[in-house]
PDB file of C-alpha atoms in Angstrom:
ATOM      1  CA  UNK A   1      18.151 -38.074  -5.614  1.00 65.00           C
ATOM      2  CA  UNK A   2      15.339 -38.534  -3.071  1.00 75.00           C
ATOM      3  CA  UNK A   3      11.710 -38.717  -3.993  1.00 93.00           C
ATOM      4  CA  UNK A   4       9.074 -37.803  -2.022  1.00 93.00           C
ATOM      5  CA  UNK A   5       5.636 -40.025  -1.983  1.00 95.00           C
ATOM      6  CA  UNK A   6       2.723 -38.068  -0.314  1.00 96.00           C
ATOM      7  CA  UNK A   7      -0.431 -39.236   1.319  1.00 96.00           C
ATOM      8  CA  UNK A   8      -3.523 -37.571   1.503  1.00 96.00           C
ATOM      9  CA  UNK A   9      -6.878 -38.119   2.483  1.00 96.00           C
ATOM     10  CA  UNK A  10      -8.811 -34.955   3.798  1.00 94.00           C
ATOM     11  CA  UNK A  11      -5.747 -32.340   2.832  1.00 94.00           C
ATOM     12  CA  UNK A  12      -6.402 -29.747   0.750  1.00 93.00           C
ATOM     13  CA  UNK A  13      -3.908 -29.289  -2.258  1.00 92.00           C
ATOM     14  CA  UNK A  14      -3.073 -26.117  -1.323  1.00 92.00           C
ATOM     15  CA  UNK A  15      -2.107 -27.004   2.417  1.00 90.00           C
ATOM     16  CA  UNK A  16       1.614 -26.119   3.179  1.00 93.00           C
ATOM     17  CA  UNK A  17       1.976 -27.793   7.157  1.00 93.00           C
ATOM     18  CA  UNK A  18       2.891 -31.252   6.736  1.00 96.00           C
ATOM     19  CA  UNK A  19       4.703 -33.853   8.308  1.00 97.00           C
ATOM     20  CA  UNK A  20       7.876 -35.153   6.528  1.00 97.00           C
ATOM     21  CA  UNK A  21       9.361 -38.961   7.684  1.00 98.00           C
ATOM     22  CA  UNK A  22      12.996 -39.516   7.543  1.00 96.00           C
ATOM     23  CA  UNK A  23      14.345 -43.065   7.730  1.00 96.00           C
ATOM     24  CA  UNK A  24      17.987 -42.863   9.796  1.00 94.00           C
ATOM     25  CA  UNK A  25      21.016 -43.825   7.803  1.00 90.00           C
ATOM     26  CA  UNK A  26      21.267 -47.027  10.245  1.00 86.00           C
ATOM     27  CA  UNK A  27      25.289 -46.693  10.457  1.00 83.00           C
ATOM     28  CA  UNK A  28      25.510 -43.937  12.579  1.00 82.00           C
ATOM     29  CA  UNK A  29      25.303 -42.904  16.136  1.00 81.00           C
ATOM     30  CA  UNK A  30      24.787 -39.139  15.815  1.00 84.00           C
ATOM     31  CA  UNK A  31      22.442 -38.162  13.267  1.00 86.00           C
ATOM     32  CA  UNK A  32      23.349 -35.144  11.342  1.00 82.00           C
ATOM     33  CA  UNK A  33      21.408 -33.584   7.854  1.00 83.00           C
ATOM     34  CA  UNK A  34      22.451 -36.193   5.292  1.00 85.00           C
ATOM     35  CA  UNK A  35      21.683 -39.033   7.681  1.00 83.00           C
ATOM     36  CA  UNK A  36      18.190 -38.254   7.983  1.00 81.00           C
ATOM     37  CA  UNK A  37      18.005 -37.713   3.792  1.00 85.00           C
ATOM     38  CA  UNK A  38      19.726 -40.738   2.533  1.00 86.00           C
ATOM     39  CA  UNK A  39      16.519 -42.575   1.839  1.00 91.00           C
ATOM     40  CA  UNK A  40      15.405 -42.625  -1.497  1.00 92.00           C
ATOM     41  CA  UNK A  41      11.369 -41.674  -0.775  1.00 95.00           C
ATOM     42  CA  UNK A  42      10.425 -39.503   1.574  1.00 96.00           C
ATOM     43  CA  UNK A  43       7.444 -39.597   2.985  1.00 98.00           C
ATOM     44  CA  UNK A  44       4.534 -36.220   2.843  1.00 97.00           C
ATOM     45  CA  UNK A  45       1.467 -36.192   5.087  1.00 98.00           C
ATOM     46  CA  UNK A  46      -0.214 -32.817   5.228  1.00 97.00           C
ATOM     47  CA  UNK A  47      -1.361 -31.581   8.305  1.00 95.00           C
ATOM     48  CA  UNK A  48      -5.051 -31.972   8.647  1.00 96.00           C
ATOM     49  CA  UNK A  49      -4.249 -36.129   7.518  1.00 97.00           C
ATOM     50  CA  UNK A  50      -2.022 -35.690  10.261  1.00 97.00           C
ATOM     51  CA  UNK A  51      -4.190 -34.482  12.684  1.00 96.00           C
ATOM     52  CA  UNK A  52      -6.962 -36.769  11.919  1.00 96.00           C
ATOM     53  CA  UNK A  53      -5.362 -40.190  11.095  1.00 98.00           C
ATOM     54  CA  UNK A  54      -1.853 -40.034  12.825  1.00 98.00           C
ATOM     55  CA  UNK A  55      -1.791 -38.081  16.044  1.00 97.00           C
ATOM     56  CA  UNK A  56      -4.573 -40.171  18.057  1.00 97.00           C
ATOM     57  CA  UNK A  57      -1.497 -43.186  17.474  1.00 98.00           C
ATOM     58  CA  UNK A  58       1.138 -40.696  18.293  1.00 97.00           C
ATOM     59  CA  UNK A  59      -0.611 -40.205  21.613  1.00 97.00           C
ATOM     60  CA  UNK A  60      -0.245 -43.649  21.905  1.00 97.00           C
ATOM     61  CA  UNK A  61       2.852 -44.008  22.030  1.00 97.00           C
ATOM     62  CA  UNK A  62       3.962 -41.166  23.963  1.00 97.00           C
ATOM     63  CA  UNK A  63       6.052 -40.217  25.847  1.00 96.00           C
ATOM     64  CA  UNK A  64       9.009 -42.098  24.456  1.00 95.00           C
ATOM     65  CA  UNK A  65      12.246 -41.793  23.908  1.00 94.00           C
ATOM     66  CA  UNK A  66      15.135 -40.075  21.474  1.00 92.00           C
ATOM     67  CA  UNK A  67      16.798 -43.062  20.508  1.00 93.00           C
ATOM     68  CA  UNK A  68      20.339 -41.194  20.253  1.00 90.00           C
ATOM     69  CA  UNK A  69      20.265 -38.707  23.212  1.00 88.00           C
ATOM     70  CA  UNK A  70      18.083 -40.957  25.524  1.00 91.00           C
ATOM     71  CA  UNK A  71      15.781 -37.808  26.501  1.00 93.00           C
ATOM     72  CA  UNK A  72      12.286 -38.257  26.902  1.00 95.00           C
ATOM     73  CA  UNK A  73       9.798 -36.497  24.445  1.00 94.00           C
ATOM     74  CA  UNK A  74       6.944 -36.168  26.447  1.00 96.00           C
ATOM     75  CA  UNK A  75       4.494 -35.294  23.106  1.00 96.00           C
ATOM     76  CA  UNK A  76       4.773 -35.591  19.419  1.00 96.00           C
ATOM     77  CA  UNK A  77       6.165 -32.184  18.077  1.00 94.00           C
ATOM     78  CA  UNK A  78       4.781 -30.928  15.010  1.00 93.00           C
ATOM     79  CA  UNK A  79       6.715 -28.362  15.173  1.00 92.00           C
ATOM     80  CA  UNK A  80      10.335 -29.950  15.048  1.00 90.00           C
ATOM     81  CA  UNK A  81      12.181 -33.341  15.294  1.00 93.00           C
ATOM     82  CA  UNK A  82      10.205 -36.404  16.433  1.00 96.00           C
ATOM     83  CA  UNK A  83      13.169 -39.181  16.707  1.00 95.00           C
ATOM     84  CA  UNK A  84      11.139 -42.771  17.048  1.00 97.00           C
ATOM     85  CA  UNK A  85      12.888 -45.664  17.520  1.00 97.00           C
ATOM     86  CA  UNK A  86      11.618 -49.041  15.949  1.00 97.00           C
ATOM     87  CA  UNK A  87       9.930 -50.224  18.736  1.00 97.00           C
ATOM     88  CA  UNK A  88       7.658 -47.855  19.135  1.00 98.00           C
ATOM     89  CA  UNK A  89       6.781 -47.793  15.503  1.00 98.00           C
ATOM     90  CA  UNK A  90       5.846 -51.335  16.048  1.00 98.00           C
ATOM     91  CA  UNK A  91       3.935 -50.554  18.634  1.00 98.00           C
ATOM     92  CA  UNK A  92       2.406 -47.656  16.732  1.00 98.00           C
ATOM     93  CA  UNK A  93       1.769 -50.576  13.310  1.00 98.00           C
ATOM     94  CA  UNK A  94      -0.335 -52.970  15.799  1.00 98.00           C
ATOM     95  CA  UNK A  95      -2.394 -50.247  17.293  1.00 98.00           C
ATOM     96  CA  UNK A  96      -3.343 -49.074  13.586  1.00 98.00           C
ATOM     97  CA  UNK A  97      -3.941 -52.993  12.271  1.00 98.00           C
ATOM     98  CA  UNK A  98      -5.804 -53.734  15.686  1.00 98.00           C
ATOM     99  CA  UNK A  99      -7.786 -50.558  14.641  1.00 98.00           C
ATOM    100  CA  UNK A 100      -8.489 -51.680  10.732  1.00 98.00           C
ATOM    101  CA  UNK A 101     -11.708 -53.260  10.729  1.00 97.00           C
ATOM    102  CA  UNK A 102     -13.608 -50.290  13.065  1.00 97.00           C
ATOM    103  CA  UNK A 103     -11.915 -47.612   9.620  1.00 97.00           C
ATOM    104  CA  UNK A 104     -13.599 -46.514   7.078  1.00 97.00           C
ATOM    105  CA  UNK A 105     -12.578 -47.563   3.931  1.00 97.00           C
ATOM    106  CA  UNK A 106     -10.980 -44.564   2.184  1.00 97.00           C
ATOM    107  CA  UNK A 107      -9.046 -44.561   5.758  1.00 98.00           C
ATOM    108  CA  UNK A 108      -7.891 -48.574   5.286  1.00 98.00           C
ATOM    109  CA  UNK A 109      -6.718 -47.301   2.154  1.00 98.00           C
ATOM    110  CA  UNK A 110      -4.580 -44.695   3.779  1.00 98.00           C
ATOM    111  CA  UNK A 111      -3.263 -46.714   6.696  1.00 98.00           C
ATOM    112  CA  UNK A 112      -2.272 -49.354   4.662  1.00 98.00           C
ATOM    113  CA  UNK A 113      -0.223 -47.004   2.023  1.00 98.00           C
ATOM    114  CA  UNK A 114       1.160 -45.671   5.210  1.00 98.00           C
ATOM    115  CA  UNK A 115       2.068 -49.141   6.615  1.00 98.00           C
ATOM    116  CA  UNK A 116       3.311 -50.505   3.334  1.00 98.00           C
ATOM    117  CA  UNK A 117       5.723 -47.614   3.320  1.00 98.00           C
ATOM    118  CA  UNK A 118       6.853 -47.747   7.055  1.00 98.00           C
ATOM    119  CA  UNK A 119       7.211 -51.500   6.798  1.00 97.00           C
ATOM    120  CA  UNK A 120       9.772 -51.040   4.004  1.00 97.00           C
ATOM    121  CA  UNK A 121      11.278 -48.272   6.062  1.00 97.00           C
ATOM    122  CA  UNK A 122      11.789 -50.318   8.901  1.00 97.00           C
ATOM    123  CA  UNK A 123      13.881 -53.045   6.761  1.00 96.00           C
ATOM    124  CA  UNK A 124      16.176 -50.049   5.987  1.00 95.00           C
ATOM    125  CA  UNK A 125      16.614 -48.685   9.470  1.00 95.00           C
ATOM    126  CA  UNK A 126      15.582 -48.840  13.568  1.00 95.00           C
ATOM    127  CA  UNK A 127      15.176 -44.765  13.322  1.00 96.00           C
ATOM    128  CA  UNK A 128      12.857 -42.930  11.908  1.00 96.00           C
ATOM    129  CA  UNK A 129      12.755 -38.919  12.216  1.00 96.00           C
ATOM    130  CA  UNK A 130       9.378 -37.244  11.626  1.00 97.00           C
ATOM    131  CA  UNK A 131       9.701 -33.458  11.116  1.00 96.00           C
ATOM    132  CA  UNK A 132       6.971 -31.024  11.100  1.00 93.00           C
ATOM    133  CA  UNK A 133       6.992 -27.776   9.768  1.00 91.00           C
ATOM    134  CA  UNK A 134       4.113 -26.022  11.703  1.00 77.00           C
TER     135      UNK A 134
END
């Protein structure tokens, strides 16, 4: 049974639009549903966290590309399927830590609940699907 652990910083409760991440089962070659949700937590960020604390690092490392189909995404899609690739993620982790000391520090606190969690991710898989349900 999956859990889901949610972060929020600026969020209201009642916001709906988030941003779900879904570590890859790492055996397989061709995602489909159950691959993406055989992690045991999922992780929640509501949209306006999103916005604020995630996208600017999105930008960052954007375009990239779909680790399975080798297409380009040319933007972060909060809309749909965002498939990132470890690499990027790591790249995505040392902008954020090079970043730490200029954050406030309710916003440390949130990056570093956010790395602690992607970190542990990344031990589990090289793939990890961000959906958004705008």
């Amino acid at each position: 049974m999956q859990k889901y652990m949610t972060l929020r910083l600026f969020a209201p409760h009642k916001t709906k639009i988030r941003l779900e991440f879904y570590p890859v089962n790492p055996h397989t070659t061709s995602p489909l549903w159950d691959d993406w949700h055989s992690y045991p937590i999922i992780l929640r960020i509501y949209l306006q966290d999103a916005e604020t604390l995630l996208l600017p690092y999105f930008k960052r490392i954007f375009p990239c590309q779909d680790p399975y189909h080798q297409e380009t995404q040319h933007t972060f899609d909060f809309c749909s399927f965002n498939w990132i690739h470890k690499t990027d993620w790591e790249i995505l982790i040392q902008h954020i830590q090079n970043d730490m000391p200029k954050q406030t520090r309710a916003n440390r606190h949130f990056y570093t609940l956010f790395l602690i969690w992607l970190s542990k991710a990344l031990q589990y898989t090289d793939v990890i699907m961000v959906e958004g349900n705008l």
